[in-house]
Amino acid sequence: MDAKRILMIVAGLGGLALIIALFVIFRGETPDNLFYLNLVVSIIAYCLLVADVFTPIVDFKDRAHRTVGSLSFRWTTTIMYVLSVVAVMVVCNYVYEVSFTIQALIHCVLVLLLLGGIITQLFVADHTGDVHHEEQMLLQGVEEMKRVALRLNNAATLHTGLPADVKARIKSLCDSVRYISPCNNPDAAQYECRFVEKVNDIIVALPQYELNKERIERSVAEAEIIFSNRKSVYSL
């Protein structure tokens, strides 16, 4: 356990001890049931604040950044609960003399609302993760297009017997692929798969250009058409 974590634990426990001490010191003539009720809800509110303050805003191990996605909702839930607890304690104990039963019911409602907020926060975090996963899936097809295009361009550049016009067409095609963007349209994924397959066919046939001349030129033309069709597909 590193020094930072130890200091955080010590600070958290110190704050908790301070809250308990203040309740004991300023208890006055508060009945036992109200005293323990207010102490418990105050400890819950304090623990929520400590958890939010000491929880890192960004978890670098989580590439989906679920914590960041639900950060504002988490803080809103915590702050609203803390303010509500303080308001109930002040109003019900100092402004009006509200019975223990009514106060307990109010705090139960606040706890239920808090749990609802926490559950919603988890749904928000999961949705953030789902969006990240979807983006990664969309990116895979484009990245694979760029990888095979780079391999094809390198193979064509190093091929000494490849005609200059074929080299130029391949280079132009591969350069254009670098600027393609992900798309959530299902048609885009189909074009991406077809493009990768076609380019791989060209790479396999390229070393024997003289024997596969017609096949290569036809495949290059088909790859150009597929790429053109992919560019014309837009996100939904």
Short mmCIF file of C-alpha atoms in Angstrom, two decimals:
data_model
loop_
_atom_site.label_atom_id
_atom_site.label_comp_id
_atom_site.label_asym_id
_atom_site.label_seq_id
_atom_site.Cartn_x
_atom_site.Cartn_y
_atom_site.Cartn_z
CA MET A 1 0.00 0.00 0.00
CA ASP A 2 1.56 3.30 -1.09
CA ALA A 3 1.84 6.44 1.03
CA LYS A 4 -0.86 8.27 -0.92
CA ARG A 5 -3.45 5.59 -0.24
CA ILE A 6 -2.49 5.49 3.45
CA LEU A 7 -2.92 9.27 3.71
CA MET A 8 -6.32 9.03 2.03
CA ILE A 9 -7.47 6.38 4.49
CA VAL A 10 -6.15 8.35 7.46
CA ALA A 11 -7.86 11.53 6.21
CA GLY A 12 -11.13 9.70 5.65
CA LEU A 13 -11.09 8.09 9.09
CA GLY A 14 -10.06 11.40 10.66
CA GLY A 15 -13.06 13.15 9.10
CA LEU A 16 -15.35 10.35 10.24
CA ALA A 17 -14.02 10.61 13.79
CA LEU A 18 -14.52 14.38 13.71
CA ILE A 19 -18.17 14.00 12.66
CA ILE A 20 -18.85 11.52 15.47
CA ALA A 21 -17.09 13.78 17.98
CA LEU A 22 -19.13 16.83 16.91
CA PHE A 23 -22.37 14.89 17.24
CA VAL A 24 -21.42 13.74 20.72
CA ILE A 25 -20.26 17.20 21.83
CA PHE A 26 -23.30 19.08 20.52
CA ARG A 27 -25.84 16.37 21.27
CA GLY A 28 -27.61 18.38 23.95
CA GLU A 29 -30.96 16.87 24.88
CA THR A 30 -31.53 15.06 21.60
CA PRO A 31 -33.29 11.71 22.18
CA ASP A 32 -31.25 8.59 21.54
CA ASN A 33 -33.28 7.47 18.53
CA LEU A 34 -32.98 10.85 16.76
CA PHE A 35 -29.33 11.16 17.72
CA TYR A 36 -28.38 7.82 16.15
CA LEU A 37 -30.61 8.41 13.13
CA ASN A 38 -28.95 11.74 12.35
CA LEU A 39 -25.50 10.27 13.05
CA VAL A 40 -26.04 7.34 10.68
CA VAL A 41 -27.35 9.43 7.77
CA SER A 42 -24.53 11.94 8.31
CA ILE A 43 -21.97 9.13 8.13
CA ILE A 44 -23.59 7.84 4.92
CA ALA A 45 -23.45 11.31 3.37
CA TYR A 46 -19.84 11.78 4.45
CA CYS A 47 -18.78 8.39 3.06
CA LEU A 48 -20.39 9.23 -0.29
CA LEU A 49 -18.47 12.51 -0.46
CA VAL A 50 -15.20 10.83 0.50
CA ALA A 51 -15.75 8.10 -2.08
CA ASP A 52 -16.36 10.67 -4.83
CA VAL A 53 -13.42 12.88 -3.81
CA PHE A 54 -10.94 10.01 -3.49
CA THR A 55 -12.08 8.14 -6.60
CA PRO A 56 -9.86 9.07 -9.59
CA ILE A 57 -11.72 11.04 -12.25
CA VAL A 58 -10.04 9.05 -15.02
CA ASP A 59 -9.26 5.34 -14.83
CA PHE A 60 -6.52 4.90 -17.41
CA LYS A 61 -6.97 1.13 -17.35
CA ASP A 62 -10.52 1.56 -18.60
CA ARG A 63 -10.29 2.61 -22.24
CA ALA A 64 -14.02 3.18 -22.38
CA HIS A 65 -13.72 5.85 -19.64
CA ARG A 66 -16.95 4.72 -18.00
CA THR A 67 -16.11 6.79 -14.89
CA VAL A 68 -15.83 9.98 -16.94
CA GLY A 69 -19.09 9.24 -18.74
CA SER A 70 -21.03 9.05 -15.47
CA LEU A 71 -19.00 11.62 -13.54
CA SER A 72 -21.45 14.53 -13.65
CA PHE A 73 -24.41 12.32 -12.77
CA ARG A 74 -22.49 10.75 -9.88
CA TRP A 75 -21.56 14.12 -8.39
CA THR A 76 -25.09 15.47 -8.87
CA THR A 77 -26.56 12.44 -7.06
CA THR A 78 -24.11 12.76 -4.17
CA ILE A 79 -24.49 16.52 -3.72
CA MET A 80 -28.30 16.38 -3.89
CA TYR A 81 -28.37 13.62 -1.27
CA VAL A 82 -25.97 15.43 1.07
CA LEU A 83 -27.88 18.71 0.81
CA SER A 84 -31.18 16.92 1.36
CA VAL A 85 -29.86 15.15 4.47
CA VAL A 86 -28.55 18.41 5.94
CA ALA A 87 -31.82 20.20 5.14
CA VAL A 88 -33.94 17.46 6.73
CA MET A 89 -31.81 17.40 9.89
CA VAL A 90 -31.95 21.18 10.29
CA VAL A 91 -35.64 21.63 9.49
CA CYS A 92 -36.90 18.58 11.37
CA ASN A 93 -34.80 19.13 14.51
CA TYR A 94 -34.29 22.87 14.83
CA VAL A 95 -37.05 24.61 12.86
CA TYR A 96 -39.80 22.10 13.67
CA GLU A 97 -39.97 19.26 16.17
CA VAL A 98 -40.72 16.38 13.83
CA SER A 99 -41.19 12.92 15.33
CA PHE A 100 -38.61 10.16 14.91
CA THR A 101 -40.97 8.07 12.76
CA ILE A 102 -41.53 10.86 10.24
CA GLN A 103 -37.83 11.66 10.08
CA ALA A 104 -36.96 7.99 9.61
CA LEU A 105 -39.48 7.74 6.76
CA ILE A 106 -38.05 10.85 5.09
CA HIS A 107 -34.52 9.46 5.32
CA CYS A 108 -35.69 6.11 3.95
CA VAL A 109 -37.15 7.91 0.94
CA LEU A 110 -33.87 9.80 0.48
CA VAL A 111 -31.91 6.54 0.63
CA LEU A 112 -34.23 4.99 -1.98
CA LEU A 113 -33.72 8.01 -4.23
CA LEU A 114 -29.97 7.68 -3.66
CA LEU A 115 -30.05 4.02 -4.67
CA GLY A 116 -32.05 4.97 -7.75
CA GLY A 117 -29.39 7.54 -8.62
CA ILE A 118 -26.60 4.99 -8.14
CA ILE A 119 -28.39 2.46 -10.35
CA THR A 120 -28.90 5.10 -13.02
CA GLN A 121 -25.24 6.02 -12.75
CA LEU A 122 -24.30 2.39 -13.41
CA PHE A 123 -26.56 2.35 -16.47
CA VAL A 124 -24.89 5.55 -17.72
CA ALA A 125 -21.46 4.00 -17.21
CA ASP A 126 -22.53 0.83 -19.06
CA HIS A 127 -23.94 2.91 -21.91
CA THR A 128 -20.62 4.75 -22.15
CA GLY A 129 -18.87 1.40 -22.38
CA ASP A 130 -21.29 0.19 -25.07
CA VAL A 131 -20.70 3.33 -27.13
CA HIS A 132 -16.94 2.84 -26.83
CA HIS A 133 -17.27 -0.80 -27.89
CA GLU A 134 -19.37 0.20 -30.90
CA GLU A 135 -16.82 2.84 -31.90
CA GLN A 136 -14.02 0.28 -31.65
CA MET A 137 -15.96 -2.16 -33.82
CA LEU A 138 -16.50 0.55 -36.44
CA LEU A 139 -12.84 1.50 -36.28
CA GLN A 140 -11.62 -2.06 -36.83
CA GLY A 141 -12.87 -2.22 -40.40
CA VAL A 142 -11.26 1.09 -41.34
CA GLU A 143 -7.99 0.19 -39.62
CA GLU A 144 -7.90 -3.14 -41.46
CA MET A 145 -8.42 -1.30 -44.76
CA LYS A 146 -5.49 0.96 -43.96
CA ARG A 147 -3.26 -1.97 -42.95
CA VAL A 148 -3.83 -3.95 -46.14
CA ALA A 149 -3.51 -0.79 -48.25
CA LEU A 150 -0.12 -0.09 -46.66
CA ARG A 151 1.01 -3.66 -47.34
CA LEU A 152 -0.13 -3.39 -50.95
CA ASN A 153 1.59 -0.05 -51.45
CA ASN A 154 4.85 -1.40 -50.02
CA ALA A 155 4.66 -4.51 -52.17
CA ALA A 156 3.96 -2.46 -55.31
CA THR A 157 6.78 -0.02 -54.54
CA LEU A 158 9.31 -2.83 -54.12
CA HIS A 159 8.15 -4.71 -57.22
CA THR A 160 10.65 -3.85 -59.98
CA GLY A 161 8.66 -5.42 -62.79
CA LEU A 162 5.38 -3.65 -62.10
CA PRO A 163 4.35 -1.12 -64.79
CA ALA A 164 4.45 2.52 -63.74
CA ASP A 165 0.76 3.10 -64.45
CA VAL A 166 -0.28 0.17 -62.23
CA LYS A 167 2.04 1.42 -59.49
CA ALA A 168 0.50 4.88 -59.78
CA ARG A 169 -3.05 3.53 -59.53
CA ILE A 170 -2.16 1.43 -56.49
CA LYS A 171 -0.39 4.36 -54.83
CA SER A 172 -3.33 6.67 -55.49
CA LEU A 173 -5.76 4.11 -54.09
CA CYS A 174 -3.67 3.44 -50.98
CA ASP A 175 -3.14 7.15 -50.33
CA SER A 176 -6.89 7.75 -50.50
CA VAL A 177 -7.58 4.99 -47.97
CA ARG A 178 -5.65 6.89 -45.32
CA TYR A 179 -8.40 9.52 -45.13
CA ILE A 180 -11.40 7.21 -44.82
CA SER A 181 -13.46 7.63 -41.64
CA PRO A 182 -15.46 5.07 -39.61
CA CYS A 183 -19.15 4.72 -40.47
CA ASN A 184 -22.00 3.06 -38.56
CA ASN A 185 -23.90 2.16 -41.72
CA PRO A 186 -24.03 -1.67 -42.21
CA ASP A 187 -23.26 -1.17 -45.90
CA ALA A 188 -19.91 0.39 -44.94
CA ALA A 189 -18.83 -2.78 -43.10
CA GLN A 190 -19.65 -4.88 -46.17
CA TYR A 191 -17.60 -2.64 -48.46
CA GLU A 192 -14.72 -2.67 -45.99
CA CYS A 193 -14.65 -6.48 -45.88
CA ARG A 194 -14.82 -6.71 -49.67
CA PHE A 195 -12.04 -4.15 -50.03
CA VAL A 196 -9.77 -6.05 -47.64
CA GLU A 197 -10.42 -9.33 -49.47
CA LYS A 198 -9.76 -7.78 -52.86
CA VAL A 199 -6.54 -6.09 -51.77
CA ASN A 200 -5.30 -9.32 -50.19
CA ASP A 201 -5.94 -11.06 -53.53
CA ILE A 202 -3.80 -8.44 -55.25
CA ILE A 203 -1.00 -8.85 -52.71
CA VAL A 204 -0.99 -12.63 -53.23
CA ALA A 205 -0.94 -12.34 -57.03
CA LEU A 206 1.49 -9.41 -57.27
CA PRO A 207 4.81 -11.34 -57.10
CA GLN A 208 3.84 -13.20 -60.30
CA TYR A 209 2.66 -10.12 -62.17
CA GLU A 210 3.39 -11.44 -65.67
CA LEU A 211 1.31 -14.55 -65.04
CA ASN A 212 -1.44 -12.71 -63.18
CA LYS A 213 -1.46 -9.46 -65.13
CA GLU A 214 -5.13 -9.52 -66.11
CA ARG A 215 -6.22 -10.73 -62.69
CA ILE A 216 -4.24 -7.99 -60.91
CA GLU A 217 -5.45 -5.18 -63.15
CA ARG A 218 -9.04 -6.39 -62.85
CA SER A 219 -8.69 -6.64 -59.05
CA VAL A 220 -7.21 -3.14 -58.85
CA ALA A 221 -10.15 -1.78 -60.83
CA GLU A 222 -12.60 -3.64 -58.59
CA ALA A 223 -10.83 -2.36 -55.45
CA GLU A 224 -11.11 1.19 -56.78
CA ILE A 225 -14.85 0.72 -57.36
CA ILE A 226 -15.37 -0.82 -53.92
CA PHE A 227 -13.46 2.02 -52.28
CA SER A 228 -15.45 4.60 -54.23
CA ASN A 229 -18.69 2.95 -53.09
CA ARG A 230 -17.43 2.90 -49.49
CA LYS A 231 -16.70 6.63 -49.63
CA SER A 232 -20.26 7.30 -50.77
CA VAL A 233 -21.73 5.60 -47.67
CA TYR A 234 -22.56 7.93 -44.80
CA SER A 235 -23.38 7.28 -41.14
CA LEU A 236 -26.99 6.76 -40.18
#
